[in-house]
PDB file of C-alpha atoms in Angstrom:
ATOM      1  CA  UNK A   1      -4.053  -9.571  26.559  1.00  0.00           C
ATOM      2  CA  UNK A   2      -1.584  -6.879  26.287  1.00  0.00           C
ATOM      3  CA  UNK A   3       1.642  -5.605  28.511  1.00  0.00           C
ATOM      4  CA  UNK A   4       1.965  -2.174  27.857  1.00  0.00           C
ATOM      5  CA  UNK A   5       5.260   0.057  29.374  1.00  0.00           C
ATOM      6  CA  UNK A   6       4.016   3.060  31.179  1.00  0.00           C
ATOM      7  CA  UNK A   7       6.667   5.675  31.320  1.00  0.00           C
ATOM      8  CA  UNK A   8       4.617   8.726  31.902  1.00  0.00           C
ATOM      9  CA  UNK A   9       1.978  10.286  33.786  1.00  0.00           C
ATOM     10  CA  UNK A  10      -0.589  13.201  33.611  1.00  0.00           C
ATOM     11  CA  UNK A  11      -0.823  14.145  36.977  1.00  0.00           C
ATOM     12  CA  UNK A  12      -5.008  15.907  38.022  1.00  0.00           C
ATOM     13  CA  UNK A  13      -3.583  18.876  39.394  1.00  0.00           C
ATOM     14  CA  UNK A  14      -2.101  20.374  42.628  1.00  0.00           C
ATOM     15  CA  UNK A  15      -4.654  18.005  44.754  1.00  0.00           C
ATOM     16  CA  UNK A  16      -3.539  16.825  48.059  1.00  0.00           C
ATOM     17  CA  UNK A  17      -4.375  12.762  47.000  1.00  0.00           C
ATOM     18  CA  UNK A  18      -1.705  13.493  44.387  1.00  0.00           C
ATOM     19  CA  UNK A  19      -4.035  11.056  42.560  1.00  0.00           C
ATOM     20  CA  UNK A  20      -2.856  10.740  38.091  1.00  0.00           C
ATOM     21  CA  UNK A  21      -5.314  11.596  35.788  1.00  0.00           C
ATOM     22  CA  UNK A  22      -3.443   9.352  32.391  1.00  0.00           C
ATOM     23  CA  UNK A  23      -0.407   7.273  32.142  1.00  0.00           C
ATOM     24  CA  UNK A  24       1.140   6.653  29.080  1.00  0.00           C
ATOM     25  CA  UNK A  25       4.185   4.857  27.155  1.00  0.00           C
ATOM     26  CA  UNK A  26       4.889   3.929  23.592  1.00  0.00           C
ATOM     27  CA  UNK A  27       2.500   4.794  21.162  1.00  0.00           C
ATOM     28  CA  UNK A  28      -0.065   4.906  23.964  1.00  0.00           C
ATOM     29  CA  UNK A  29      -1.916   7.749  26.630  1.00  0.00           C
ATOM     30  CA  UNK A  30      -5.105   6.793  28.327  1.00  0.00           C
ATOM     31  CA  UNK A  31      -7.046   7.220  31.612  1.00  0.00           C
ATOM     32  CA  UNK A  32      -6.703   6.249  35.086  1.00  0.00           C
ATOM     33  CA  UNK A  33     -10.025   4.822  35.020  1.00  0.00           C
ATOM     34  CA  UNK A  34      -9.094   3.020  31.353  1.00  0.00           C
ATOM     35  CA  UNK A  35      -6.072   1.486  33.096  1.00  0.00           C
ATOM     36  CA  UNK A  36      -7.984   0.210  36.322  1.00  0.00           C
ATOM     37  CA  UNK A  37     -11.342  -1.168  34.290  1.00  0.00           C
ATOM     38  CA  UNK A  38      -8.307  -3.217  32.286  1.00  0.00           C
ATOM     39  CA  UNK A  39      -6.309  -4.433  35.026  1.00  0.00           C
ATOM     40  CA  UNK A  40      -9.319  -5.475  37.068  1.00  0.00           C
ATOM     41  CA  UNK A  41     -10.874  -7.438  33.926  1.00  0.00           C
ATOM     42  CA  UNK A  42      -7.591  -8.995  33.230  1.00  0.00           C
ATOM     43  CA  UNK A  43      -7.494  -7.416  29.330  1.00  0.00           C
ATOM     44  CA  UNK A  44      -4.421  -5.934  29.850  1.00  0.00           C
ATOM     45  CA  UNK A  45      -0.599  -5.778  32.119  1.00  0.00           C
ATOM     46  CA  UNK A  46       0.784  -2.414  32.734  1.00  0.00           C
ATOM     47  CA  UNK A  47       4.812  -2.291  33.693  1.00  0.00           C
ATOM     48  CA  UNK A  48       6.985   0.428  34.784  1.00  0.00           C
ATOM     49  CA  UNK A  49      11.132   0.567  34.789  1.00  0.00           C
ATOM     50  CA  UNK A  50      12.311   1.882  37.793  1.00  0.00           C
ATOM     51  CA  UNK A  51      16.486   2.269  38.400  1.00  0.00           C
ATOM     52  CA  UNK A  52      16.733  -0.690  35.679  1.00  0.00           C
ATOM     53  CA  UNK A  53      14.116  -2.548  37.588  1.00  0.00           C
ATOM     54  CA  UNK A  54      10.859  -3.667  35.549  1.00  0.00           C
ATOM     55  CA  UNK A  55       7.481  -3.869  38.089  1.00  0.00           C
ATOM     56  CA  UNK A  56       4.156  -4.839  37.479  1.00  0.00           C
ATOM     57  CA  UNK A  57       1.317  -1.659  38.334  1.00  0.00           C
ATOM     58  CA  UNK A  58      -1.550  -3.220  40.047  1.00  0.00           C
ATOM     59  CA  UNK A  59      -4.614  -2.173  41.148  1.00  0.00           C
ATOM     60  CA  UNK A  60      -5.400  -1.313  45.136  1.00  0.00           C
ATOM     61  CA  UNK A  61      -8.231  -0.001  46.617  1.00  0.00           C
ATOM     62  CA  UNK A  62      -7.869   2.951  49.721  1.00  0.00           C
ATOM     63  CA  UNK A  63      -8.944   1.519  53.128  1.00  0.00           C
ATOM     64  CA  UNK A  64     -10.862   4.575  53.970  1.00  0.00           C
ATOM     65  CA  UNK A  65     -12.263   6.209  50.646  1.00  0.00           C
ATOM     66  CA  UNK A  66     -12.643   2.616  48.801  1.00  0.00           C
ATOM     67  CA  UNK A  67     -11.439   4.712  45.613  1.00  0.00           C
ATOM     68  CA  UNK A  68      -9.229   2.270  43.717  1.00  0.00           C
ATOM     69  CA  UNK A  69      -5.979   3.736  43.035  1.00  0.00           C
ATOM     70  CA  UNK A  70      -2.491   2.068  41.243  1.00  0.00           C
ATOM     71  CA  UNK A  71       0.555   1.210  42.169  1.00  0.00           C
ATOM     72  CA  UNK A  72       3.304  -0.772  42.154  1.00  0.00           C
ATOM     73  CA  UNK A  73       4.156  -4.125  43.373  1.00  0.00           C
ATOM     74  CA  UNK A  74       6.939  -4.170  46.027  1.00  0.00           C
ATOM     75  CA  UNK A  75      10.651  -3.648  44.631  1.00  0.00           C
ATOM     76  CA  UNK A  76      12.396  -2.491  47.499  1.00  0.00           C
ATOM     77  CA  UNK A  77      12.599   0.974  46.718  1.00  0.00           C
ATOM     78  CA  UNK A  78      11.150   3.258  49.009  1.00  0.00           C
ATOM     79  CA  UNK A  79       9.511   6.237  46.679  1.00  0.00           C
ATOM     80  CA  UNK A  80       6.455   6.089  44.906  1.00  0.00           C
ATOM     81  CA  UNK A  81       7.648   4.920  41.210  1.00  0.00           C
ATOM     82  CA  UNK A  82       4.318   6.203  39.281  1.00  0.00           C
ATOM     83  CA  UNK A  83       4.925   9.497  41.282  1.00  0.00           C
ATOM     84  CA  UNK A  84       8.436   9.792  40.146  1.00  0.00           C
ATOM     85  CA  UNK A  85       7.916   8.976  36.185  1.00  0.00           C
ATOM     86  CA  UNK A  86       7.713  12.318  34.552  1.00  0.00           C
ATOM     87  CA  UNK A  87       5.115  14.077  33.030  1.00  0.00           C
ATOM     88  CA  UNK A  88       3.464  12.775  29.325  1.00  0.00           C
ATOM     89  CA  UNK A  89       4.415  15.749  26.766  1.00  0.00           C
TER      90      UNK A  89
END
């Protein structure tokens, strides 16, 4: 197992779910669906930075639409962090 730093993402366009296409970090860029298959089987950790705070990204599922989605564990800050990384070049 892996922890990789995410500190981009490829958003999927000007869609209302908002939902992010690819994150990416250091020497990495892969899918959304990449990055939930390997947080659900446990290969791999995915972290953000967020004001000098370092969260785990986990993996939660919609209540209505059952379409998994990520996000961040709870760190007291109100705004999405994924949302507010900037865009991978």
């Amino acid at each position: 197992m892996a922890d990789y730093q995410v500190t981009c993402i490829r958003r999927d366009g000007a869609d209302i779910d908002r939902r992010i296409d690819r994150l990416g970090g250091p020497g990495w860029n892969d899918t959304i669906d990449n990055v939930i298959a390997f947080l659900q089987s446990g290969a791999h950790r995915f972290w953000t930075s967020v004001n000098g705070v370092s969260v785990w990204i986990v993996v939660r599922q919609h209540p209505t639409s059952r379409r998994y989605y990520l996000a961040t564990e709870n760190d007291g800050y109100p705004p999405n962090n994924l949302l507010s990384l900037p865009e991978c070049g």
